[in-house]
Amino acid sequence: MREEYPRPDFVRKQWRTLNGTWQFSEGSGGETTEILVPFVPQSRLSGLHKKLVSDEMVYERTFEVPADWKGKRILLHFGAVDYQCSVWVNGHCAGGHQGGQTPFTFDITDFLREGPQTLKVCVKDYLSDESIPRGKQFWQEKSQFIWYTQSSGIWQSVWLEPVDPVHLEWMHFTPDIDNGTVEITYQVSDAAPERYQISLDIRFDTERIFKGTISANGRRGRMIVDVFQGKALRGAFHFTGWYWSPEHPYLFDVTAALMDGPDCHDTIRSYFGMRKIHVQDGKVYLNNQPYYQKLLLDQGYWKDGLMTAPDGRAYAQDIIKAKAMGFNGCRKHEKAEDPVFLYEADRLGFLVWESMASFWNYTPLGGAAFASEWYALIQRDYSHPCIVVWNMMNESWGISHVYDNCQQQHFARAMYHMAHGMDGTRLVIANDGWELTENDICAFHSYKHGSKDDRAQQEKFRQGIRSIAGLSDLVEKAMFAKGFSYEGQPVMLTETGGIAVNLTCAAEGADKEGWGYDGAGGEESFLRMYERLIDSIYASDLICGFCYTQLSDIEQEQNGLLDENHEFKIEPEKIREINSRRAVTNAFSIVI
């Protein structure tokens, strides 16, 4: 069962999980059975492992509020429910939510009574609607090609939390390594007094960096803390000893308290990393040094849990295994990942390109639903240092006419500018793969690297990735949408490879046998193909990073470096040796 704290970057001492056994029924008057939350009914780990025949489902359970929470406001949190739901507490509607990727919270205090409480969640997941954001979930009966089994209903953690009426609602951290400071913004509840205090204690390992209290008023505020204590720049030397990076994932621990004189109303624990990402001279810079990104495409699917990892440790194990193979990050694909994964990426040092589930057919309502969730995700994940790119749409999914359709071009550009408007510190990609509009990275996809016996195509790929003009023959569609062209952005090959090792039969329920973008046979054949691909990429002075497809096998798609149980197929040291032939940077050699 998922028992870890669900929101590791905003932690309170008191909480109670509502994960575990619930009652579940499908459709109107359907048979009631047990389900293990937060695993979806289509998954094995839910205990049901069934295909749904209705768009509607109902979850029910009882719970009790601990006696020592008396006098507190009780918050009910949902990590994510796919796709639309209403929540009922003791027969009262606490609220509703739409969007399968984003969290939501209800204050249920006024609906509580003495003794056991009843909780009901009514969910609608429109399985055949191609206009709502659903990512890689297939809208037909069986998974096939690049589409996977549907995931309906509750798929992230549910939990209770007691708070004082006066409490912090969120806190964001914006690092500025050039000035050695961090900007802290926050929001407090409506019940906060006219004037109050925010007390901060910031530590690096065991060393106290800052301790102080500021007076504040209003619901929102900001403060700036000198983290490096005047050591941001010293002559030509950068103070790199505390920078966050995949090589050195240094984190600063924060304890923040909301005070009213001597009374402490709320205390939260959080953290931040001093990290900067920007583009300059056609390259991506991390902490003011050019940085070569070696990414894995990560779908975030699991054999038994589908979109939900079996436990929090599984996220850490994926990252540890990716780093063992010489990768320094991932491009999350068509899924907004669980905050526990982002915490592990922060802690272990792993770059993340945050993604969002696409819709398939463009409609204005579908576009509005996508925009609403995208806004909520940036708000949720703003403070994670691991996230370096907001990466929205993929291969023109949902905007299939973006090449020459002004409405869809405006939508893609609007999402780009909205992300930059909310966060001025990260890079943004509106559409990844081809038919690019406004992007901070020229991100293209190509699997045309040549099969093991096609030497002509291998050479065409090797030469093509050396110039912008040469890329046009390697991409499925036009590189740029009509009216747009290359403007000197860093160029990254953000999908490539997909080499299958020892193809087997497809997973249970899939529509056909397993496949990959290319086949290698056994380990030695794979390593020769992988070596040729990576060496070709490294030989290009144009390319400043790549993303290999993919981390793990999923159902019929069997081109992962890990199998469907997320275990190594190839000895990781052999892949690491190939990946390590090009250094990422020399940014971390100077410490003062």
Coordinates of C-alpha atoms in Angstrom, one line a residue, residues 130-364:
E130 CA -10.6 12.0 -27.5
S131 CA -10.9 15.7 -26.6
I132 CA -10.0 15.4 -22.9
P133 CA -6.3 15.1 -21.7
R134 CA -5.6 11.4 -21.2
G135 CA -2.0 11.0 -22.4
K136 CA -1.0 7.4 -23.4
Q137 CA -4.3 5.8 -22.2
F138 CA -6.0 4.2 -25.2
W139 CA -9.6 5.0 -25.9
Q140 CA -10.3 1.6 -27.5
E141 CA -10.7 -1.8 -25.9
K142 CA -7.2 -3.2 -26.0
S143 CA -3.8 -1.5 -25.8
Q144 CA -1.9 -1.4 -29.0
F145 CA 1.1 0.3 -30.7
I146 CA 2.1 3.2 -28.4
W147 CA -1.1 3.2 -26.4
Y148 CA -1.6 1.6 -23.0
T149 CA -4.4 0.3 -20.8
Q150 CA -6.8 2.9 -19.5
S151 CA -6.4 4.1 -15.9
S152 CA -9.7 5.4 -14.4
G153 CA -10.6 6.9 -11.0
I154 CA -8.3 7.4 -8.0
W155 CA -4.7 6.9 -9.0
Q156 CA -2.7 9.0 -6.5
S157 CA -2.9 9.1 -2.7
V158 CA -5.8 10.3 -0.6
W159 CA -5.2 11.7 2.9
L160 CA -6.5 13.8 5.7
E161 CA -4.7 16.7 7.4
P162 CA -5.6 18.9 10.4
V163 CA -4.8 22.6 10.2
D164 CA -5.4 25.7 12.3
P165 CA -7.9 28.1 10.7
V166 CA -4.8 30.3 10.3
H167 CA -2.4 28.3 8.2
L168 CA 0.0 28.4 5.2
E169 CA -1.6 27.4 1.9
W170 CA 1.5 27.2 -0.2
M171 CA 5.1 28.3 -0.3
H172 CA 7.4 28.7 -3.4
F173 CA 11.1 29.0 -3.6
T174 CA 12.9 30.8 -6.5
P175 CA 16.7 30.5 -6.4
D176 CA 19.0 33.1 -7.9
I177 CA 22.5 31.7 -7.9
D178 CA 24.0 34.9 -9.5
N179 CA 23.1 36.9 -6.5
G180 CA 23.2 34.0 -4.0
T181 CA 19.7 34.5 -2.8
V182 CA 16.3 32.7 -2.8
E183 CA 13.0 34.4 -3.1
I184 CA 10.3 32.9 -1.0
T185 CA 6.6 33.6 -1.8
Y186 CA 3.7 32.2 0.1
Q187 CA -0.1 32.4 0.6
V188 CA -1.9 32.2 3.9
S189 CA -5.5 31.3 4.7
D190 CA -8.4 33.8 4.8
A191 CA -8.5 33.5 8.6
A192 CA -5.0 35.0 9.0
P193 CA -5.0 38.1 11.3
E194 CA -4.3 41.6 9.8
R195 CA -0.7 41.3 10.9
Y196 CA 1.3 38.1 11.5
Q197 CA 4.8 36.8 11.4
I198 CA 6.6 34.3 9.2
S199 CA 9.5 32.6 11.0
L200 CA 12.1 30.8 8.9
D201 CA 14.9 28.4 9.7
I202 CA 17.1 27.4 6.7
R203 CA 19.8 24.8 7.0
F204 CA 22.3 23.1 4.7
D205 CA 23.1 19.7 6.1
T206 CA 23.6 20.6 9.8
E207 CA 24.7 24.2 9.2
R208 CA 22.2 26.9 9.9
I209 CA 22.1 29.3 7.0
F210 CA 19.4 31.7 8.1
K211 CA 17.1 32.1 11.0
G212 CA 14.7 35.1 11.3
T213 CA 11.2 36.4 11.5
I214 CA 9.5 38.9 9.4
S215 CA 6.2 40.8 10.0
A216 CA 3.6 40.5 7.2
N217 CA 0.1 41.4 6.3
G218 CA -2.3 40.3 3.5
R219 CA -2.8 36.8 2.1
R220 CA 0.3 36.7 0.0
G221 CA 3.8 37.9 0.6
R222 CA 7.5 37.5 -0.4
M223 CA 10.9 37.7 1.2
I224 CA 14.5 37.3 -0.1
V225 CA 17.1 35.4 1.9
D226 CA 20.9 35.7 1.3
V227 CA 21.7 32.0 1.0
F228 CA 25.4 32.3 0.0
Q229 CA 26.0 35.1 2.6
G230 CA 27.8 37.3 0.1
K231 CA 29.7 34.5 -1.6
A232 CA 27.8 34.4 -4.8
L233 CA 30.7 35.8 -6.9
R234 CA 34.3 36.1 -5.9
G235 CA 36.3 37.4 -8.7
A236 CA 36.2 34.9 -11.6
F237 CA 35.1 32.1 -9.3
H238 CA 31.6 30.9 -8.9
F239 CA 30.5 29.7 -5.5
T240 CA 29.5 26.2 -6.7
G241 CA 29.7 24.3 -3.4
W242 CA 26.0 24.6 -2.7
Y243 CA 24.6 24.4 -6.3
W244 CA 22.0 21.6 -7.0
S245 CA 22.9 19.4 -10.0
P246 CA 22.6 15.7 -10.9
E247 CA 26.3 15.3 -9.8
H248 CA 25.7 17.2 -6.5
P249 CA 22.0 17.3 -5.5
Y250 CA 22.5 19.8 -2.6
L251 CA 19.3 20.7 -0.9
F252 CA 18.5 23.3 1.8
D253 CA 16.0 22.3 4.4
V254 CA 13.4 24.8 5.5
T255 CA 11.2 25.0 8.5
A256 CA 8.5 27.8 8.2
A257 CA 6.2 28.8 11.0
L258 CA 3.1 31.1 10.8
M259 CA 3.1 33.1 14.0
D260 CA 0.7 35.6 15.7
G261 CA 2.9 37.0 18.5
P262 CA 3.8 34.0 20.7
D263 CA 1.2 31.8 19.1
C264 CA 2.3 29.4 16.4
H265 CA -0.6 28.5 14.1
D266 CA 1.2 26.4 11.5
T267 CA 4.5 24.8 10.9
I268 CA 5.6 23.2 7.6
R269 CA 8.9 21.6 6.5
S270 CA 10.1 22.1 2.9
Y271 CA 13.3 22.4 0.9
F272 CA 14.8 24.1 -2.1
G273 CA 17.9 23.8 -4.4
M274 CA 20.1 26.6 -5.7
R275 CA 19.9 25.8 -9.4
K276 CA 19.8 27.9 -12.6
I277 CA 18.8 26.8 -16.1
H278 CA 19.1 29.0 -19.2
V279 CA 20.1 29.0 -22.8
Q280 CA 23.1 30.9 -24.3
D281 CA 24.9 30.6 -27.6
G282 CA 22.9 27.7 -28.8
K283 CA 23.5 25.6 -25.7
V284 CA 21.7 24.7 -22.5
Y285 CA 23.4 26.0 -19.4
L286 CA 23.1 24.5 -15.9
N287 CA 24.4 26.7 -13.1
N288 CA 26.1 29.0 -15.7
Q289 CA 28.0 26.2 -17.4
P290 CA 27.1 24.4 -20.7
Y291 CA 25.5 21.1 -19.7
Y292 CA 24.9 18.0 -21.9
Q293 CA 21.6 16.4 -21.0
K294 CA 21.5 12.6 -21.3
L295 CA 17.8 11.8 -20.8
L296 CA 15.6 8.8 -20.8
L297 CA 12.0 8.9 -22.1
D298 CA 10.0 7.9 -19.0
Q299 CA 6.3 6.9 -19.5
G300 CA 5.7 6.3 -15.8
Y301 CA 3.8 3.1 -16.2
W302 CA 4.0 -0.1 -14.1
K303 CA 3.1 -3.7 -14.9
D304 CA 0.9 -4.2 -11.9
G305 CA 0.0 -0.6 -11.0
L306 CA -0.4 1.0 -14.5
M307 CA 0.0 4.8 -13.8
T308 CA 0.6 4.2 -10.1
A309 CA 4.0 2.9 -8.8
P310 CA 3.7 0.0 -6.4
D311 CA 5.3 2.1 -3.6
G312 CA 7.4 5.2 -3.1
R313 CA 10.6 3.3 -3.1
A314 CA 10.0 2.2 -6.7
Y315 CA 10.5 5.8 -7.9
A316 CA 13.9 6.0 -6.2
Q317 CA 14.9 2.7 -7.7
D318 CA 14.1 3.9 -11.3
I319 CA 16.2 7.0 -10.8
I320 CA 19.1 5.0 -9.3
K321 CA 19.0 2.5 -12.2
A322 CA 18.9 5.3 -14.8
K323 CA 21.9 7.0 -13.2
A324 CA 23.7 3.7 -13.0
M325 CA 23.4 3.5 -16.8
G326 CA 24.9 7.0 -17.2
F327 CA 21.8 9.1 -17.7
N328 CA 21.3 12.4 -15.8
G329 CA 17.6 13.0 -16.3
C330 CA 14.3 12.0 -17.9
R331 CA 11.7 13.5 -20.2
K332 CA 8.4 12.5 -18.6
H333 CA 6.1 11.5 -21.4
E334 CA 2.4 12.3 -21.5
K335 CA 1.9 12.2 -17.7
A336 CA 2.2 14.5 -14.8
E337 CA 4.1 12.4 -12.3
D338 CA 3.4 11.8 -8.7
P339 CA 5.1 14.4 -6.4
V340 CA 6.9 11.6 -4.6
F341 CA 8.9 10.9 -7.8
L342 CA 9.8 14.6 -8.1
Y343 CA 11.0 14.5 -4.5
E344 CA 13.2 11.5 -5.2
A345 CA 14.6 13.3 -8.3
D346 CA 15.4 16.3 -6.1
R347 CA 17.0 14.2 -3.5
L348 CA 19.0 11.9 -5.8
G349 CA 19.9 14.4 -8.5
F350 CA 18.0 13.8 -11.7
L351 CA 16.8 16.3 -14.2
V352 CA 13.1 16.2 -15.1
W353 CA 11.3 17.6 -18.1
E354 CA 7.8 17.9 -16.6
S355 CA 5.0 16.8 -18.9
M356 CA 1.3 16.9 -19.2
A357 CA -1.2 14.4 -20.6
S358 CA -2.3 15.4 -24.1
F359 CA -5.7 15.2 -25.6
W360 CA -6.0 13.7 -29.1
N361 CA -8.6 15.9 -31.0
Y362 CA -8.5 19.6 -30.6
T363 CA -11.6 21.4 -29.4
P364 CA -11.7 24.8 -27.6

